[in-house]
């Protein structure tokens, strides 16, 4: 058994997306995303004034949502972590994958819709959130819709502890996920993970810290409006084990 420290720096990527990325599908089973992917698909279709064929996902991670959305949309998947792009390519070999940072990536083309799922929580300052919103805007066709899905807004944040995990092929993982707010006066919270990893070599435990952004609903709505979006909020509720409810921001880009 070994215990190692996670990344402490706010700019460093969590271990789940770097040295432990190969364990992502054992932590987060793609099959568990069917219900929410259907909700996101419906939101985008309802908010869009144009038919949706091409979708850009920023911070696509292991590609779990994309594995469902690709049935209806042509998905282009962007992530900052090369190891997560590798995981997603395995699951979604037919999708285009691009290495990039949602704060500044510029692909030089536009899409019918833009989707940023829980990866948006890695925007830990309002300036970064603004840049991610701008990236969504510049890649979105007029009349199209963008969907942003933070785990929490400040008004509804509650410290929480979740556990879960899966058995896949010859590997098993169980995790404890503990989200708490060391300083309620700033715009970040912390999620500490303990992972138990079992494979042919035995069981080991690893520690990982994720520092994530927490913004008031009003901050979200102001940044989206300043960018030019017309925005409404929607609530996603779920009964799927390992998945959690969230309030999402559904933003439309006016048609030219
Ligand atoms: C929880 S995973 C996303 C999982 C995804 N929602 C799915 O359906 O599989 C979060 C991802 O955000 C990515 N990420 C964090 N900061 C980013 C940034 N600035 N630009 C692009 N991706 C980023 C991480 O590399 C990680 O792969």
PDB file of C-alpha atoms and ligand atoms in Angstrom:
ATOM      1  CA  UNK A   1       0.000   0.000   0.000  1.00  0.00           C
ATOM      2  CA  UNK A   2       1.220   3.523  -0.722  1.00  0.00           C
ATOM      3  CA  UNK A   3      -0.175   6.936   0.031  1.00  0.00           C
ATOM      4  CA  UNK A   4       0.971   9.842  -2.087  1.00  0.00           C
ATOM      5  CA  UNK A   5       0.108  13.518  -1.941  1.00  0.00           C
ATOM      6  CA  UNK A   6      -2.067  15.061  -4.638  1.00  0.00           C
ATOM      7  CA  UNK A   7      -1.338  18.234  -6.524  1.00  0.00           C
ATOM      8  CA  UNK A   8      -1.675  21.192  -4.219  1.00  0.00           C
ATOM      9  CA  UNK A   9      -1.155  23.987  -6.735  1.00  0.00           C
ATOM     10  CA  UNK A  10      -4.330  25.569  -8.058  1.00  0.00           C
ATOM     11  CA  UNK A  11      -3.042  25.488 -11.607  1.00  0.00           C
ATOM     12  CA  UNK A  12      -1.893  21.863 -11.552  1.00  0.00           C
ATOM     13  CA  UNK A  13      -4.252  19.289 -13.002  1.00  0.00           C
ATOM     14  CA  UNK A  14      -5.638  16.736 -10.538  1.00  0.00           C
ATOM     15  CA  UNK A  15      -4.059  13.301 -10.558  1.00  0.00           C
ATOM     16  CA  UNK A  16      -7.332  11.819 -11.843  1.00  0.00           C
ATOM     17  CA  UNK A  17      -6.591  13.533 -15.175  1.00  0.00           C
ATOM     18  CA  UNK A  18      -2.857  12.837 -15.254  1.00  0.00           C
ATOM     19  CA  UNK A  19      -1.073   9.865 -13.689  1.00  0.00           C
ATOM     20  CA  UNK A  20      -4.356   8.173 -12.623  1.00  0.00           C
ATOM     21  CA  UNK A  21      -6.311   8.908 -15.808  1.00  0.00           C
ATOM     22  CA  UNK A  22      -6.333   5.269 -16.915  1.00  0.00           C
ATOM     23  CA  UNK A  23      -8.523   4.604 -13.843  1.00  0.00           C
ATOM     24  CA  UNK A  24     -11.174   7.158 -14.922  1.00  0.00           C
ATOM     25  CA  UNK A  25     -13.529   4.588 -16.572  1.00  0.00           C
ATOM     26  CA  UNK A  26     -13.371   2.476 -13.397  1.00  0.00           C
ATOM     27  CA  UNK A  27     -14.293   5.497 -11.266  1.00  0.00           C
ATOM     28  CA  UNK A  28     -16.903   6.945 -13.620  1.00  0.00           C
ATOM     29  CA  UNK A  29     -18.727   4.357 -15.682  1.00  0.00           C
ATOM     30  CA  UNK A  30     -19.858   5.722 -19.082  1.00  0.00           C
ATOM     31  CA  UNK A  31     -23.134   3.756 -18.756  1.00  0.00           C
ATOM     32  CA  UNK A  32     -24.140   5.964 -15.799  1.00  0.00           C
ATOM     33  CA  UNK A  33     -24.363   9.032 -18.073  1.00  0.00           C
ATOM     34  CA  UNK A  34     -27.331   7.937 -20.215  1.00  0.00           C
ATOM     35  CA  UNK A  35     -29.927   9.850 -18.213  1.00  0.00           C
ATOM     36  CA  UNK A  36     -28.049  13.142 -18.023  1.00  0.00           C
ATOM     37  CA  UNK A  37     -26.803  13.024 -21.613  1.00  0.00           C
ATOM     38  CA  UNK A  38     -30.458  12.772 -22.651  1.00  0.00           C
ATOM     39  CA  UNK A  39     -31.253  15.844 -20.509  1.00  0.00           C
ATOM     40  CA  UNK A  40     -28.364  17.837 -22.067  1.00  0.00           C
ATOM     41  CA  UNK A  41     -29.376  16.801 -25.592  1.00  0.00           C
ATOM     42  CA  UNK A  42     -32.929  17.972 -24.902  1.00  0.00           C
ATOM     43  CA  UNK A  43     -31.772  21.304 -23.396  1.00  0.00           C
ATOM     44  CA  UNK A  44     -29.567  22.093 -26.388  1.00  0.00           C
ATOM     45  CA  UNK A  45     -32.304  21.233 -28.873  1.00  0.00           C
ATOM     46  CA  UNK A  46     -34.893  23.333 -27.022  1.00  0.00           C
ATOM     47  CA  UNK A  47     -32.668  26.424 -26.782  1.00  0.00           C
ATOM     48  CA  UNK A  48     -31.305  26.296 -30.312  1.00  0.00           C
ATOM     49  CA  UNK A  49     -32.908  28.212 -33.178  1.00  0.00           C
ATOM     50  CA  UNK A  50     -30.991  26.123 -35.704  1.00  0.00           C
ATOM     51  CA  UNK A  51     -30.807  22.373 -36.310  1.00  0.00           C
ATOM     52  CA  UNK A  52     -27.913  20.906 -34.331  1.00  0.00           C
ATOM     53  CA  UNK A  53     -25.451  18.740 -36.202  1.00  0.00           C
ATOM     54  CA  UNK A  54     -22.006  19.765 -34.928  1.00  0.00           C
ATOM     55  CA  UNK A  55     -21.270  20.080 -31.189  1.00  0.00           C
ATOM     56  CA  UNK A  56     -18.055  21.301 -29.578  1.00  0.00           C
ATOM     57  CA  UNK A  57     -17.458  19.935 -26.089  1.00  0.00           C
ATOM     58  CA  UNK A  58     -14.866  21.809 -24.038  1.00  0.00           C
ATOM     59  CA  UNK A  59     -13.302  19.815 -21.187  1.00  0.00           C
ATOM     60  CA  UNK A  60     -14.690  16.557 -22.549  1.00  0.00           C
ATOM     61  CA  UNK A  61     -12.616  14.425 -20.179  1.00  0.00           C
ATOM     62  CA  UNK A  62     -13.128  10.693 -20.581  1.00  0.00           C
ATOM     63  CA  UNK A  63     -15.897  11.345 -23.100  1.00  0.00           C
ATOM     64  CA  UNK A  64     -18.710   9.778 -21.084  1.00  0.00           C
ATOM     65  CA  UNK A  65     -21.419  12.240 -22.106  1.00  0.00           C
ATOM     66  CA  UNK A  66     -20.031  12.290 -25.623  1.00  0.00           C
ATOM     67  CA  UNK A  67     -20.436   8.517 -25.842  1.00  0.00           C
ATOM     68  CA  UNK A  68     -24.214   9.153 -25.838  1.00  0.00           C
ATOM     69  CA  UNK A  69     -24.393  12.545 -27.571  1.00  0.00           C
ATOM     70  CA  UNK A  70     -22.441  11.227 -30.565  1.00  0.00           C
ATOM     71  CA  UNK A  71     -25.478   9.172 -31.578  1.00  0.00           C
ATOM     72  CA  UNK A  72     -27.195  12.428 -32.618  1.00  0.00           C
ATOM     73  CA  UNK A  73     -24.400  14.946 -33.030  1.00  0.00           C
ATOM     74  CA  UNK A  74     -20.999  15.155 -34.660  1.00  0.00           C
ATOM     75  CA  UNK A  75     -18.849  15.739 -31.567  1.00  0.00           C
ATOM     76  CA  UNK A  76     -15.528  17.604 -31.460  1.00  0.00           C
ATOM     77  CA  UNK A  77     -13.894  16.975 -28.092  1.00  0.00           C
ATOM     78  CA  UNK A  78     -11.357  19.335 -26.520  1.00  0.00           C
ATOM     79  CA  UNK A  79      -9.497  18.703 -23.269  1.00  0.00           C
ATOM     80  CA  UNK A  80      -6.416  20.109 -21.589  1.00  0.00           C
ATOM     81  CA  UNK A  81      -5.213  16.711 -20.334  1.00  0.00           C
ATOM     82  CA  UNK A  82      -3.529  14.474 -22.930  1.00  0.00           C
ATOM     83  CA  UNK A  83      -4.137  11.394 -20.736  1.00  0.00           C
ATOM     84  CA  UNK A  84      -7.894  12.086 -20.685  1.00  0.00           C
ATOM     85  CA  UNK A  85      -7.941  12.553 -24.454  1.00  0.00           C
ATOM     86  CA  UNK A  86      -6.409   9.067 -24.708  1.00  0.00           C
ATOM     87  CA  UNK A  87      -9.170   7.620 -22.496  1.00  0.00           C
ATOM     88  CA  UNK A  88     -11.841   9.334 -24.584  1.00  0.00           C
ATOM     89  CA  UNK A  89     -10.309   8.223 -27.889  1.00  0.00           C
ATOM     90  CA  UNK A  90     -10.682   4.621 -26.704  1.00  0.00           C
ATOM     91  CA  UNK A  91     -14.366   5.156 -25.949  1.00  0.00           C
ATOM     92  CA  UNK A  92     -15.141   7.471 -28.861  1.00  0.00           C
ATOM     93  CA  UNK A  93     -12.736   6.594 -31.681  1.00  0.00           C
ATOM     94  CA  UNK A  94     -15.071   8.118 -34.273  1.00  0.00           C
ATOM     95  CA  UNK A  95     -14.961  11.597 -32.650  1.00  0.00           C
ATOM     96  CA  UNK A  96     -12.436  14.314 -33.365  1.00  0.00           C
ATOM     97  CA  UNK A  97     -10.188  14.956 -30.329  1.00  0.00           C
ATOM     98  CA  UNK A  98      -8.170  18.140 -29.843  1.00  0.00           C
ATOM     99  CA  UNK A  99      -5.768  19.134 -27.102  1.00  0.00           C
ATOM    100  CA  UNK A 100      -6.625  22.595 -25.782  1.00  0.00           C
ATOM    101  CA  UNK A 101      -7.479  24.854 -22.874  1.00  0.00           C
ATOM    102  CA  UNK A 102     -11.085  26.064 -22.797  1.00  0.00           C
ATOM    103  CA  UNK A 103      -9.826  29.496 -21.727  1.00  0.00           C
ATOM    104  CA  UNK A 104      -7.959  30.189 -24.938  1.00  0.00           C
ATOM    105  CA  UNK A 105      -8.389  27.455 -27.529  1.00  0.00           C
ATOM    106  CA  UNK A 106      -9.370  28.830 -30.965  1.00  0.00           C
ATOM    107  CA  UNK A 107     -10.230  26.255 -33.610  1.00  0.00           C
ATOM    108  CA  UNK A 108     -11.018  28.727 -36.390  1.00  0.00           C
ATOM    109  CA  UNK A 109     -14.465  27.262 -37.082  1.00  0.00           C
ATOM    110  CA  UNK A 110     -17.936  27.360 -35.624  1.00  0.00           C
ATOM    111  CA  UNK A 111     -20.344  24.731 -34.317  1.00  0.00           C
ATOM    112  CA  UNK A 112     -24.122  24.481 -33.975  1.00  0.00           C
ATOM    113  CA  UNK A 113     -23.838  23.992 -30.208  1.00  0.00           C
ATOM    114  CA  UNK A 114     -21.221  24.164 -27.453  1.00  0.00           C
ATOM    115  CA  UNK A 115     -21.300  21.995 -24.361  1.00  0.00           C
ATOM    116  CA  UNK A 116     -19.213  22.434 -21.211  1.00  0.00           C
ATOM    117  CA  UNK A 117     -20.143  19.853 -18.627  1.00  0.00           C
ATOM    118  CA  UNK A 118     -18.546  19.591 -15.180  1.00  0.00           C
ATOM    119  CA  UNK A 119     -15.134  20.631 -16.549  1.00  0.00           C
ATOM    120  CA  UNK A 120     -16.312  24.229 -16.125  1.00  0.00           C
ATOM    121  CA  UNK A 121     -15.747  23.885 -12.367  1.00  0.00           C
ATOM    122  CA  UNK A 122     -12.007  24.032 -13.009  1.00  0.00           C
ATOM    123  CA  UNK A 123     -12.422  27.745 -13.724  1.00  0.00           C
ATOM    124  CA  UNK A 124     -11.356  28.979 -10.303  1.00  0.00           C
ATOM    125  CA  UNK A 125     -11.537  32.741 -10.917  1.00  0.00           C
ATOM    126  CA  UNK A 126     -14.225  34.874 -12.546  1.00  0.00           C
ATOM    127  CA  UNK A 127     -11.675  35.967 -15.170  1.00  0.00           C
ATOM    128  CA  UNK A 128     -11.138  32.337 -16.209  1.00  0.00           C
ATOM    129  CA  UNK A 129     -14.890  31.687 -16.278  1.00  0.00           C
ATOM    130  CA  UNK A 130     -15.285  34.744 -18.510  1.00  0.00           C
ATOM    131  CA  UNK A 131     -12.615  33.407 -20.881  1.00  0.00           C
ATOM    132  CA  UNK A 132     -14.299  29.991 -21.110  1.00  0.00           C
ATOM    133  CA  UNK A 133     -17.631  31.679 -21.857  1.00  0.00           C
ATOM    134  CA  UNK A 134     -15.923  33.737 -24.572  1.00  0.00           C
ATOM    135  CA  UNK A 135     -14.440  30.557 -26.071  1.00  0.00           C
ATOM    136  CA  UNK A 136     -17.931  29.057 -26.229  1.00  0.00           C
ATOM    137  CA  UNK A 137     -19.257  32.228 -27.873  1.00  0.00           C
ATOM    138  CA  UNK A 138     -16.617  32.514 -30.596  1.00  0.00           C
ATOM    139  CA  UNK A 139     -17.134  28.870 -31.600  1.00  0.00           C
ATOM    140  CA  UNK A 140     -20.933  29.066 -31.666  1.00  0.00           C
ATOM    141  CA  UNK A 141     -22.997  29.679 -34.778  1.00  0.00           C
ATOM    142  CA  UNK A 142     -25.562  32.513 -34.439  1.00  0.00           C
ATOM    143  CA  UNK A 143     -28.863  30.990 -33.391  1.00  0.00           C
ATOM    144  CA  UNK A 144     -27.069  28.151 -31.626  1.00  0.00           C
ATOM    145  CA  UNK A 145     -27.042  27.180 -27.945  1.00  0.00           C
ATOM    146  CA  UNK A 146     -24.373  26.661 -25.309  1.00  0.00           C
ATOM    147  CA  UNK A 147     -24.811  24.651 -22.124  1.00  0.00           C
ATOM    148  CA  UNK A 148     -22.700  25.110 -18.969  1.00  0.00           C
ATOM    149  CA  UNK A 149     -23.057  22.587 -16.124  1.00  0.00           C
ATOM    150  CA  UNK A 150     -21.265  23.514 -12.891  1.00  0.00           C
ATOM    151  CA  UNK A 151     -21.650  21.057 -10.011  1.00  0.00           C
ATOM    152  CA  UNK A 152     -22.797  23.908  -7.744  1.00  0.00           C
ATOM    153  CA  UNK A 153     -23.683  27.571  -7.595  1.00  0.00           C
ATOM    154  CA  UNK A 154     -22.775  29.413  -4.421  1.00  0.00           C
ATOM    155  CA  UNK A 155     -26.395  29.775  -3.255  1.00  0.00           C
ATOM    156  CA  UNK A 156     -26.991  26.027  -3.203  1.00  0.00           C
ATOM    157  CA  UNK A 157     -23.523  24.763  -2.250  1.00  0.00           C
ATOM    158  CA  UNK A 158     -23.505  22.206   0.543  1.00  0.00           C
ATOM    159  CA  UNK A 159     -20.454  20.306   1.730  1.00  0.00           C
ATOM    160  CA  UNK A 160     -20.947  16.683   0.710  1.00  0.00           C
ATOM    161  CA  UNK A 161     -19.412  13.257   0.824  1.00  0.00           C
ATOM    162  CA  UNK A 162     -20.013  10.742  -1.946  1.00  0.00           C
ATOM    163  CA  UNK A 163     -18.647   7.289  -2.469  1.00  0.00           C
ATOM    164  CA  UNK A 164     -18.743   4.917  -5.392  1.00  0.00           C
ATOM    165  CA  UNK A 165     -16.690   3.000  -7.882  1.00  0.00           C
ATOM    166  CA  UNK A 166     -16.862   0.081 -10.280  1.00  0.00           C
ATOM    167  CA  UNK A 167     -15.355  -3.226 -11.372  1.00  0.00           C
ATOM    168  CA  UNK A 168     -14.189  -3.317 -14.985  1.00  0.00           C
ATOM    169  CA  UNK A 169     -12.264  -6.104 -16.578  1.00  0.00           C
ATOM    170  CA  UNK A 170      -9.443  -6.936 -14.177  1.00  0.00           C
ATOM    171  CA  UNK A 171      -9.512  -3.667 -12.237  1.00  0.00           C
ATOM    172  CA  UNK A 172     -11.686  -2.322  -9.424  1.00  0.00           C
ATOM    173  CA  UNK A 173     -11.856   1.096  -7.834  1.00  0.00           C
ATOM    174  CA  UNK A 174     -13.701   2.531  -4.861  1.00  0.00           C
ATOM    175  CA  UNK A 175     -13.546   6.186  -3.945  1.00  0.00           C
ATOM    176  CA  UNK A 176     -14.543   8.614  -1.238  1.00  0.00           C
ATOM    177  CA  UNK A 177     -15.176  12.150  -2.527  1.00  0.00           C
ATOM    178  CA  UNK A 178     -15.349  14.907   0.087  1.00  0.00           C
ATOM    179  CA  UNK A 179     -16.255  18.412  -1.070  1.00  0.00           C
ATOM    180  CA  UNK A 180     -15.856  21.251   1.433  1.00  0.00           C
ATOM    181  CA  UNK A 181     -15.194  24.949   1.520  1.00  0.00           C
ATOM    182  CA  UNK A 182     -12.072  26.022   3.421  1.00  0.00           C
ATOM    183  CA  UNK A 183     -12.854  29.724   2.884  1.00  0.00           C
ATOM    184  CA  UNK A 184     -16.485  30.721   2.263  1.00  0.00           C
ATOM    185  CA  UNK A 185     -15.276  34.213   1.305  1.00  0.00           C
ATOM    186  CA  UNK A 186     -13.454  33.145  -1.825  1.00  0.00           C
ATOM    187  CA  UNK A 187     -14.642  31.654  -5.119  1.00  0.00           C
ATOM    188  CA  UNK A 188     -13.237  28.160  -4.699  1.00  0.00           C
ATOM    189  CA  UNK A 189     -14.016  24.919  -2.923  1.00  0.00           C
ATOM    190  CA  UNK A 190     -11.948  21.809  -2.479  1.00  0.00           C
ATOM    191  CA  UNK A 191     -12.736  18.180  -3.215  1.00  0.00           C
ATOM    192  CA  UNK A 192     -10.458  15.653  -1.576  1.00  0.00           C
ATOM    193  CA  UNK A 193     -10.530  12.168  -3.052  1.00  0.00           C
ATOM    194  CA  UNK A 194      -9.330   8.918  -1.546  1.00  0.00           C
ATOM    195  CA  UNK A 195      -9.065   6.199  -4.176  1.00  0.00           C
ATOM    196  CA  UNK A 196      -8.702   2.480  -3.439  1.00  0.00           C
ATOM    197  CA  UNK A 197      -7.275   0.875  -6.573  1.00  0.00           C
ATOM    198  CA  UNK A 198      -7.240  -2.877  -7.006  1.00  0.00           C
ATOM    199  CA  UNK A 199      -5.552  -4.718  -9.840  1.00  0.00           C
ATOM    200  CA  UNK A 200      -3.506  -7.884 -10.313  1.00  0.00           C
ATOM    201  CA  UNK A 201      -0.754  -6.389  -8.138  1.00  0.00           C
ATOM    202  CA  UNK A 202      -3.042  -5.892  -5.133  1.00  0.00           C
ATOM    203  CA  UNK A 203      -4.737  -2.881  -3.538  1.00  0.00           C
ATOM    204  CA  UNK A 204      -3.289   0.588  -3.065  1.00  0.00           C
ATOM    205  CA  UNK A 205      -4.672   3.890  -1.852  1.00  0.00           C
ATOM    206  CA  UNK A 206      -4.067   7.255  -3.515  1.00  0.00           C
ATOM    207  CA  UNK A 207      -4.988  10.797  -2.546  1.00  0.00           C
ATOM    208  CA  UNK A 208      -6.001  13.599  -4.914  1.00  0.00           C
ATOM    209  CA  UNK A 209      -7.140  17.195  -4.394  1.00  0.00           C
ATOM    210  CA  UNK A 210      -9.351  19.095  -6.864  1.00  0.00           C
ATOM    211  CA  UNK A 211      -9.633  22.862  -6.373  1.00  0.00           C
ATOM    212  CA  UNK A 212     -12.712  24.125  -8.189  1.00  0.00           C
ATOM    213  CA  UNK A 213     -14.608  27.361  -8.757  1.00  0.00           C
ATOM    214  CA  UNK A 214     -17.822  28.344  -6.971  1.00  0.00           C
ATOM    215  CA  UNK A 215     -19.714  31.370  -8.286  1.00  0.00           C
ATOM    216  CA  UNK A 216     -23.004  32.989  -7.426  1.00  0.00           C
ATOM    217  CA  UNK A 217     -25.829  32.476  -9.897  1.00  0.00           C
ATOM    218  CA  UNK A 218     -25.773  36.238 -10.455  1.00  0.00           C
ATOM    219  CA  UNK A 219     -22.096  36.128 -11.476  1.00  0.00           C
ATOM    220  CA  UNK A 220     -22.829  33.400 -14.004  1.00  0.00           C
ATOM    221  CA  UNK A 221     -25.794  35.282 -15.443  1.00  0.00           C
ATOM    222  CA  UNK A 222     -23.888  38.582 -15.613  1.00  0.00           C
ATOM    223  CA  UNK A 223     -20.872  37.081 -17.401  1.00  0.00           C
ATOM    224  CA  UNK A 224     -23.097  35.281 -19.892  1.00  0.00           C
ATOM    225  CA  UNK A 225     -25.144  38.414 -20.537  1.00  0.00           C
ATOM    226  CA  UNK A 226     -22.034  40.579 -20.961  1.00  0.00           C
ATOM    227  CA  UNK A 227     -20.855  38.114 -23.589  1.00  0.00           C
ATOM    228  CA  UNK A 228     -24.150  38.490 -25.475  1.00  0.00           C
ATOM    229  CA  UNK A 229     -25.940  35.293 -24.454  1.00  0.00           C
ATOM    230  CA  UNK A 230     -29.625  35.061 -23.513  1.00  0.00           C
ATOM    231  CA  UNK A 231     -29.615  32.643 -20.581  1.00  0.00           C
ATOM    232  CA  UNK A 232     -32.021  30.558 -18.530  1.00  0.00           C
ATOM    233  CA  UNK A 233     -31.304  28.068 -15.763  1.00  0.00           C
ATOM    234  CA  UNK A 234     -32.542  24.486 -15.685  1.00  0.00           C
ATOM    235  CA  UNK A 235     -32.336  21.797 -13.007  1.00  0.00           C
ATOM    236  CA  UNK A 236     -31.061  18.316 -13.647  1.00  0.00           C
ATOM    237  CA  UNK A 237     -32.370  15.722 -11.182  1.00  0.00           C
ATOM    238  CA  UNK A 238     -31.169  12.152 -11.136  1.00  0.00           C
ATOM    239  CA  UNK A 239     -31.727   8.794  -9.539  1.00  0.00           C
ATOM    240  CA  UNK A 240     -28.645   7.208 -11.118  1.00  0.00           C
ATOM    241  CA  UNK A 241     -26.189   6.054  -8.425  1.00  0.00           C
ATOM    242  CA  UNK A 242     -22.862   7.943  -8.592  1.00  0.00           C
ATOM    243  CA  UNK A 243     -24.448  10.876 -10.478  1.00  0.00           C
ATOM    244  CA  UNK A 244     -25.598  14.098  -8.829  1.00  0.00           C
ATOM    245  CA  UNK A 245     -28.203  16.806  -9.424  1.00  0.00           C
ATOM    246  CA  UNK A 246     -27.057  20.201 -10.685  1.00  0.00           C
ATOM    247  CA  UNK A 247     -28.322  23.563 -11.894  1.00  0.00           C
ATOM    248  CA  UNK A 248     -27.244  24.302 -15.471  1.00  0.00           C
ATOM    249  CA  UNK A 249     -27.004  27.475 -17.552  1.00  0.00           C
ATOM    250  CA  UNK A 250     -28.618  27.190 -20.965  1.00  0.00           C
ATOM    251  CA  UNK A 251     -27.483  30.065 -23.162  1.00  0.00           C
ATOM    252  CA  UNK A 252     -28.632  31.062 -26.653  1.00  0.00           C
ATOM    253  CA  UNK A 253     -26.667  33.132 -29.137  1.00  0.00           C
ATOM    254  CA  UNK A 254     -29.054  35.457 -30.941  1.00  0.00           C
ATOM    255  CA  UNK A 255     -29.386  34.792 -34.668  1.00  0.00           C
ATOM    256  CA  UNK A 256     -27.699  37.421 -36.898  1.00  0.00           C
TER     257      UNK A 256
HETATM  258  C1  LIG B   1     -14.671  15.406 -14.798  1.00  0.00           C
HETATM  259  S1  LIG B   1     -13.758  15.485 -16.257  1.00  0.00           S
HETATM  260  C2  LIG B   1     -14.996  15.679 -17.502  1.00  0.00           C
HETATM  261  C3  LIG B   1     -15.775  14.440 -17.744  1.00  0.00           C
HETATM  262  C4  LIG B   1     -16.838  14.622 -18.807  1.00  0.00           C
HETATM  263  N1  LIG B   1     -17.874  15.501 -18.322  1.00  0.00           N
HETATM  264  C5  LIG B   1     -17.399  13.331 -19.310  1.00  0.00           C
HETATM  265  O1  LIG B   1     -18.580  13.326 -19.722  1.00  0.00           O
HETATM  266  O2  LIG B   1     -16.678  12.319 -19.347  1.00  0.00           O
HETATM  267  C6  LIG B   1     -13.104  17.124 -16.204  1.00  0.00           C
HETATM  268  C7  LIG B   1     -12.151  17.425 -17.347  1.00  0.00           C
HETATM  269  O3  LIG B   1     -11.904  18.829 -17.409  1.00  0.00           O
HETATM  270  C8  LIG B   1     -10.653  18.991 -17.993  1.00  0.00           C
HETATM  271  N2  LIG B   1     -10.197  20.370 -17.832  1.00  0.00           N
HETATM  272  C9  LIG B   1      -9.866  21.016 -16.682  1.00  0.00           C
HETATM  273  N3  LIG B   1      -9.476  22.271 -16.956  1.00  0.00           N
HETATM  274  C10 LIG B   1      -9.581  22.430 -18.310  1.00  0.00           C
HETATM  275  C11 LIG B   1      -9.328  23.510 -19.201  1.00  0.00           C
HETATM  276  N4  LIG B   1      -8.859  24.685 -18.742  1.00  0.00           N
HETATM  277  N5  LIG B   1      -9.554  23.326 -20.526  1.00  0.00           N
HETATM  278  C12 LIG B   1      -9.982  22.118 -20.992  1.00  0.00           C
HETATM  279  N6  LIG B   1     -10.222  21.055 -20.200  1.00  0.00           N
HETATM  280  C13 LIG B   1     -10.042  21.215 -18.869  1.00  0.00           C
HETATM  281  C14 LIG B   1      -9.811  17.960 -17.265  1.00  0.00           C
HETATM  282  O4  LIG B   1      -8.618  17.687 -17.948  1.00  0.00           O
HETATM  283  C15 LIG B   1     -10.776  16.787 -17.223  1.00  0.00           C
HETATM  284  O5  LIG B   1     -10.559  15.903 -18.284  1.00  0.00           O
END
